[in-house]
mmCIF file of C-alpha atoms in Angstrom:
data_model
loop_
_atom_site.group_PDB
_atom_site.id
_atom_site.type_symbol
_atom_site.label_atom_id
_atom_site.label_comp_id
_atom_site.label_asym_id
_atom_site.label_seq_id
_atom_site.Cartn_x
_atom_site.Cartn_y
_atom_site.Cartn_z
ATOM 1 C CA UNK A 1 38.772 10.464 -18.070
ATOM 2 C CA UNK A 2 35.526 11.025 -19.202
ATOM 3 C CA UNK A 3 32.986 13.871 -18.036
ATOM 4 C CA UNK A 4 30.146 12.379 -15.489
ATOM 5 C CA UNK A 5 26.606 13.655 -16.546
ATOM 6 C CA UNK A 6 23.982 12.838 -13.766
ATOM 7 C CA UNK A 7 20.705 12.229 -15.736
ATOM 8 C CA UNK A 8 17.169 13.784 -14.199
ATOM 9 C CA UNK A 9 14.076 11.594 -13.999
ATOM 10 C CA UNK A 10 11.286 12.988 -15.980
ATOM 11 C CA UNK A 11 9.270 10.668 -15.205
ATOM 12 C CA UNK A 12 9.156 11.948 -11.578
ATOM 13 C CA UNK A 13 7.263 14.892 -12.846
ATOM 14 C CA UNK A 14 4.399 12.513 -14.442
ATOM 15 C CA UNK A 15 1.492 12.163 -11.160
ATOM 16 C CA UNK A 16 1.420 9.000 -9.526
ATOM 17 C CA UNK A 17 4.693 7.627 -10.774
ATOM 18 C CA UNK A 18 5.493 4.655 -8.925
ATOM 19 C CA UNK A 19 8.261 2.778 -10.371
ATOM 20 C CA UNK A 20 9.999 0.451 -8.147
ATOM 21 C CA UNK A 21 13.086 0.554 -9.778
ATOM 22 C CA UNK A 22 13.741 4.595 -10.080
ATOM 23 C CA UNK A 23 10.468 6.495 -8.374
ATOM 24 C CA UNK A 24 12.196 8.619 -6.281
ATOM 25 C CA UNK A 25 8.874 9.491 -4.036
ATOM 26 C CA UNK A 26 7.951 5.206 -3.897
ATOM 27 C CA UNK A 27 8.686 5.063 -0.143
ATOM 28 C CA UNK A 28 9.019 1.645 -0.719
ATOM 29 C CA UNK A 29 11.374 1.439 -4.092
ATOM 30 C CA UNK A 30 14.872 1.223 -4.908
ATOM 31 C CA UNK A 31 14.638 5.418 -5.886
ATOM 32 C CA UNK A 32 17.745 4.054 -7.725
ATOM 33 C CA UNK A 33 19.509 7.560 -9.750
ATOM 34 C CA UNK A 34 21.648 7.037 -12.488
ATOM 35 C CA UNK A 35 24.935 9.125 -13.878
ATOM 36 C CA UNK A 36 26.386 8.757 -17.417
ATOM 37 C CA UNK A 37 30.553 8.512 -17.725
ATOM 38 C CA UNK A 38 31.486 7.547 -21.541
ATOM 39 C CA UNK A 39 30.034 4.721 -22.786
ATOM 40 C CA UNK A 40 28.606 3.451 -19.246
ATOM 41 C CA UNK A 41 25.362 4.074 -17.064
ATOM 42 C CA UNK A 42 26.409 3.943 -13.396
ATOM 43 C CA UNK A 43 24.454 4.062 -10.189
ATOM 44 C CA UNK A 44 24.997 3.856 -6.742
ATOM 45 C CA UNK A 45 22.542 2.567 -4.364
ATOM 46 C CA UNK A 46 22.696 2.590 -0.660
ATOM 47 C CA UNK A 47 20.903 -0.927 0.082
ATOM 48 C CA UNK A 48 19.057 -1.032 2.958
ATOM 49 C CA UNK A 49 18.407 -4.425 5.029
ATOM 50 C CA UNK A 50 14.463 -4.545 4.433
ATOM 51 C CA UNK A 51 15.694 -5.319 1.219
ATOM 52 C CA UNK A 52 17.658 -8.856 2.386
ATOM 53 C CA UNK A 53 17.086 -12.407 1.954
ATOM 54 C CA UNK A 54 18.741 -14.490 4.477
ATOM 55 C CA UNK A 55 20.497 -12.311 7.454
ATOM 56 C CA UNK A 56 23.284 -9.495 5.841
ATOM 57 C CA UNK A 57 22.870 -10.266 1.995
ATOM 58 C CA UNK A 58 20.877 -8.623 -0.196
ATOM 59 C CA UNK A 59 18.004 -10.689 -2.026
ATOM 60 C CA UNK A 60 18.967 -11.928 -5.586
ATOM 61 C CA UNK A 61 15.840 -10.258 -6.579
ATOM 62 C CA UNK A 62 16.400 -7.389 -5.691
ATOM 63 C CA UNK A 63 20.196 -7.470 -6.970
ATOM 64 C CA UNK A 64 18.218 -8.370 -10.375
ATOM 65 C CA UNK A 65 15.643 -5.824 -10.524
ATOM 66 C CA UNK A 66 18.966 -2.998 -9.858
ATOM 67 C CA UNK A 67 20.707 -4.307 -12.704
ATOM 68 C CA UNK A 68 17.304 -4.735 -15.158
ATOM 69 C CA UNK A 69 16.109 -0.865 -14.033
ATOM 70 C CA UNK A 70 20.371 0.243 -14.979
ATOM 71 C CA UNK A 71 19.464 -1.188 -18.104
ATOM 72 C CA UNK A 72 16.854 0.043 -19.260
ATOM 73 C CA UNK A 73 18.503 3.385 -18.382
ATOM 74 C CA UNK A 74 20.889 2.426 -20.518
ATOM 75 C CA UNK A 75 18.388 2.479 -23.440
ATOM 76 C CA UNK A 76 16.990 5.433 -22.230
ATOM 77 C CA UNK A 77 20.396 7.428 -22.383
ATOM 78 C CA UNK A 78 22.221 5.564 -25.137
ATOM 79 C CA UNK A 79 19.290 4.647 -27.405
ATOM 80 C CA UNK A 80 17.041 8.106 -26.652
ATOM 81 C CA UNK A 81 14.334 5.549 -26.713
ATOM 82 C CA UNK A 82 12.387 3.352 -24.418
ATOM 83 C CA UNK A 83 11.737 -0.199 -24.543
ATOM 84 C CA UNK A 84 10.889 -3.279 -22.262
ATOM 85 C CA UNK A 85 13.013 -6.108 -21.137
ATOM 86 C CA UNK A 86 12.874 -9.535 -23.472
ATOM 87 C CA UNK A 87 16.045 -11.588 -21.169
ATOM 88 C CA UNK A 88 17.282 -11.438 -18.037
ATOM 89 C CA UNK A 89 20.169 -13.460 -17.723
ATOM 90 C CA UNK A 90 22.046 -13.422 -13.976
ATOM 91 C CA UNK A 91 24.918 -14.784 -12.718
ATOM 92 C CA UNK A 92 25.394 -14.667 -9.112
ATOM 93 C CA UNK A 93 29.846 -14.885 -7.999
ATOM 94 C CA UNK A 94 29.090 -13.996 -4.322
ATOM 95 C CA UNK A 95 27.513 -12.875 -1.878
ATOM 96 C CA UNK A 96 26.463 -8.825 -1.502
ATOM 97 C CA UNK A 97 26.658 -7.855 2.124
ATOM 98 C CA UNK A 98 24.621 -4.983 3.041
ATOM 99 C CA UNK A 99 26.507 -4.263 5.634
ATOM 100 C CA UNK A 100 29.594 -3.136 3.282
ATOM 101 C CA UNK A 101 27.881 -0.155 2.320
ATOM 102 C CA UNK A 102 26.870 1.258 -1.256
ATOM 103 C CA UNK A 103 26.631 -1.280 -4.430
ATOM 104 C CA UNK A 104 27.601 0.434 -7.439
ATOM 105 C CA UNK A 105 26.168 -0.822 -10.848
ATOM 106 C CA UNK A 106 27.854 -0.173 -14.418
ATOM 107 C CA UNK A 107 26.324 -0.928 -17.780
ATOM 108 C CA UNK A 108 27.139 -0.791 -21.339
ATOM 109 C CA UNK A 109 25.821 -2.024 -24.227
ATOM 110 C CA UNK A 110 27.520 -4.444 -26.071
ATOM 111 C CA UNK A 111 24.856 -5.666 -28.873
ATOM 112 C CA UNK A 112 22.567 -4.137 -31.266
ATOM 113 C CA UNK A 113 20.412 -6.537 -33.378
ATOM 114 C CA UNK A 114 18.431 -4.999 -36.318
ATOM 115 C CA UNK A 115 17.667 -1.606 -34.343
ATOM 116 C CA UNK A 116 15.058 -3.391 -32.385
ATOM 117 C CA UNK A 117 17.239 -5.130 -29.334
ATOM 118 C CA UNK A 118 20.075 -4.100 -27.445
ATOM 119 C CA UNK A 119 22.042 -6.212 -25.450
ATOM 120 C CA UNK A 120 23.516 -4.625 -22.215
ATOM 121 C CA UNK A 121 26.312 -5.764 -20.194
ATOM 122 C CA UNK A 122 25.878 -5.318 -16.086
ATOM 123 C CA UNK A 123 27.792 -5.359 -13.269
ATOM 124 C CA UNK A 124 27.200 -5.350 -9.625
ATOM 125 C CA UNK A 125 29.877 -4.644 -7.430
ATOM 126 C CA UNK A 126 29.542 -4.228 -3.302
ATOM 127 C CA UNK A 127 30.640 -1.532 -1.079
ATOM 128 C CA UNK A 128 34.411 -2.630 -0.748
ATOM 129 C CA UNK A 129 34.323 -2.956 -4.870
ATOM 130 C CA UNK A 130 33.873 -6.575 -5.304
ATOM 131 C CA UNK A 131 32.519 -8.199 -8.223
ATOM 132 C CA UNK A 132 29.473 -9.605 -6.911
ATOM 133 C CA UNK A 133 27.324 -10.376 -9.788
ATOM 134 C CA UNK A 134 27.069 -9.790 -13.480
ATOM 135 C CA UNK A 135 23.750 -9.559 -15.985
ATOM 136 C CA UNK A 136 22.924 -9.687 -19.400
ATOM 137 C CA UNK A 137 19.816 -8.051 -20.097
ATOM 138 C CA UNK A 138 18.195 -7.570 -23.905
ATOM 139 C CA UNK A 139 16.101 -5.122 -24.274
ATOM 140 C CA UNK A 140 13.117 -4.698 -27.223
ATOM 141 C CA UNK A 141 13.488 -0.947 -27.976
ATOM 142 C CA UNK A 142 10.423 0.922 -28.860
ATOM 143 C CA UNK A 143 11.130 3.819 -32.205
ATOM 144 C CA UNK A 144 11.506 7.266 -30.948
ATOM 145 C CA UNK A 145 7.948 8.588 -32.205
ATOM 146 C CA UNK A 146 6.563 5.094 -30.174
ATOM 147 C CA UNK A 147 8.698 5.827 -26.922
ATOM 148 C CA UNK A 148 6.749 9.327 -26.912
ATOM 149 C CA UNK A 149 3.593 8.863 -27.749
ATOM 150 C CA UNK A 150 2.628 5.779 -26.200
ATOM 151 C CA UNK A 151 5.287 5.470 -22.777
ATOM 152 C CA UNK A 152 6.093 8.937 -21.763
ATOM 153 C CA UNK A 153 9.480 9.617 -23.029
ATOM 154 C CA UNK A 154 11.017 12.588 -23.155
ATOM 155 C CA UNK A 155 10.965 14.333 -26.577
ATOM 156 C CA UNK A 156 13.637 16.147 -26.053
ATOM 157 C CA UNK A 157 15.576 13.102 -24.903
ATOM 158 C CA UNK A 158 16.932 12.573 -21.280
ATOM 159 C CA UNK A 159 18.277 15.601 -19.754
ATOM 160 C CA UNK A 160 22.251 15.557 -18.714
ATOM 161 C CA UNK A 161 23.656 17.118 -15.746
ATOM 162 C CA UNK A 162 26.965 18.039 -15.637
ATOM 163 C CA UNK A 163 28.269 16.791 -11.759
ATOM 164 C CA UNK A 164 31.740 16.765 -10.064
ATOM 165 C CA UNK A 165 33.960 13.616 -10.919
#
C-alpha cells in the first residue's frame, strides 16, 4: 500500500484568501483538505445540510464544485503547476445523502495533451462508500515560472505531510 502524504494549503497563508473550494478560514466554503496516496488525490468532506438541494441530498453543485476543487489539486500535486478548469463533465448515478456521513473524493489523472491539459478522472463516493457520481474535468495548466509569478504557487512546490494510513 502506498504512503498517505496530507498536503498543506499555502495559499491559506496569502491575506484574504477566500476560496470556496479549499479556504479553510471561508466560514462559508467547502474548507475541503486534500491527502496524496500513489497516483490519487483524496479528500474527505463532512457535508453539511446548508449545503442541500431538495431535503437530505446534497446539491449537484456543490457535488461539482468538490470534484472540480480535487482536481485542480490534482494539478497542483501531480503537475507542480497551477492551471484553470477548460471542462467539466458530470455524471450523476445517485443520490448523496447527507445524512450518511463523510463523502470521500478520489482523483487521478488519466490524460496529458501536449503539456498544456490534463484530463482528471473523479469520483464521489457517500458515507457508506457508494459510487455516487463520477467527473471528468480538463484542466489548462499554466508553466511552472507562470503558476508562480502570476497565481501564487508555491516555488518550492506543494508541501507533503507524512500522516497515519
Amino acid at each position: 500500500m502506498s504512503k498517505k502524504y496530507l498536503i498543506k494549503n499555502p495559499f491559506n497563508d496569502i491575506p484574504n484568501y477566500s476560496c470556496f473550494g479549499c479556504a479553510s478560514a471561508n466560514e462559508h466554503g467547502l474548507r475541503m483538505t486534500f491527502y496524496e496516496e500513489g497516483d490519487y488525490m483524496i479528500s474527505v468532506w463532512e457535508p453539511q445540510y446548508h449545503f442541500c438541494g431538495y431535503n437530505d441530498i446534497l446539491h449537484g453543485g456543490i457535488q461539482a464544485t468538490l470534484c472540480d476543487e480535487i482536481a485542480s489539486w490534482t494539478v497542483y500535486v501531480k503537475r507542480n503547476c497551477s492551471g484553470v478548469t477548460s471542462r467539466l463533465t458530470m455524471k450523476y448515478r445517485k443520490p448523496v445523502l447527507v445524512a450518511k456521513g463523510n463523502i470521500t473524493l478520489k482523483s487521478k489523472i488519466t490524460d496529458i495533451k501536449r503539456d498544456k491539459f490534463v484530463t482528471i478522472e473523479v469520483k464521489l463516493y457517500d458515507g457508506e462508500g457508494e459510487l455516487c457520481a463520477e467527473g471528468e474535468t480538463i484542466f489548462w495548466m499554466f508553466s511552472k515560472e507562470e503558476s508562480v509569478e502570476k497565481y501564487g504557487f508555491p516555488e518550492g512546490g506543494m508541501e507533503r505531510v507524512e500522516s497515519c494510513p
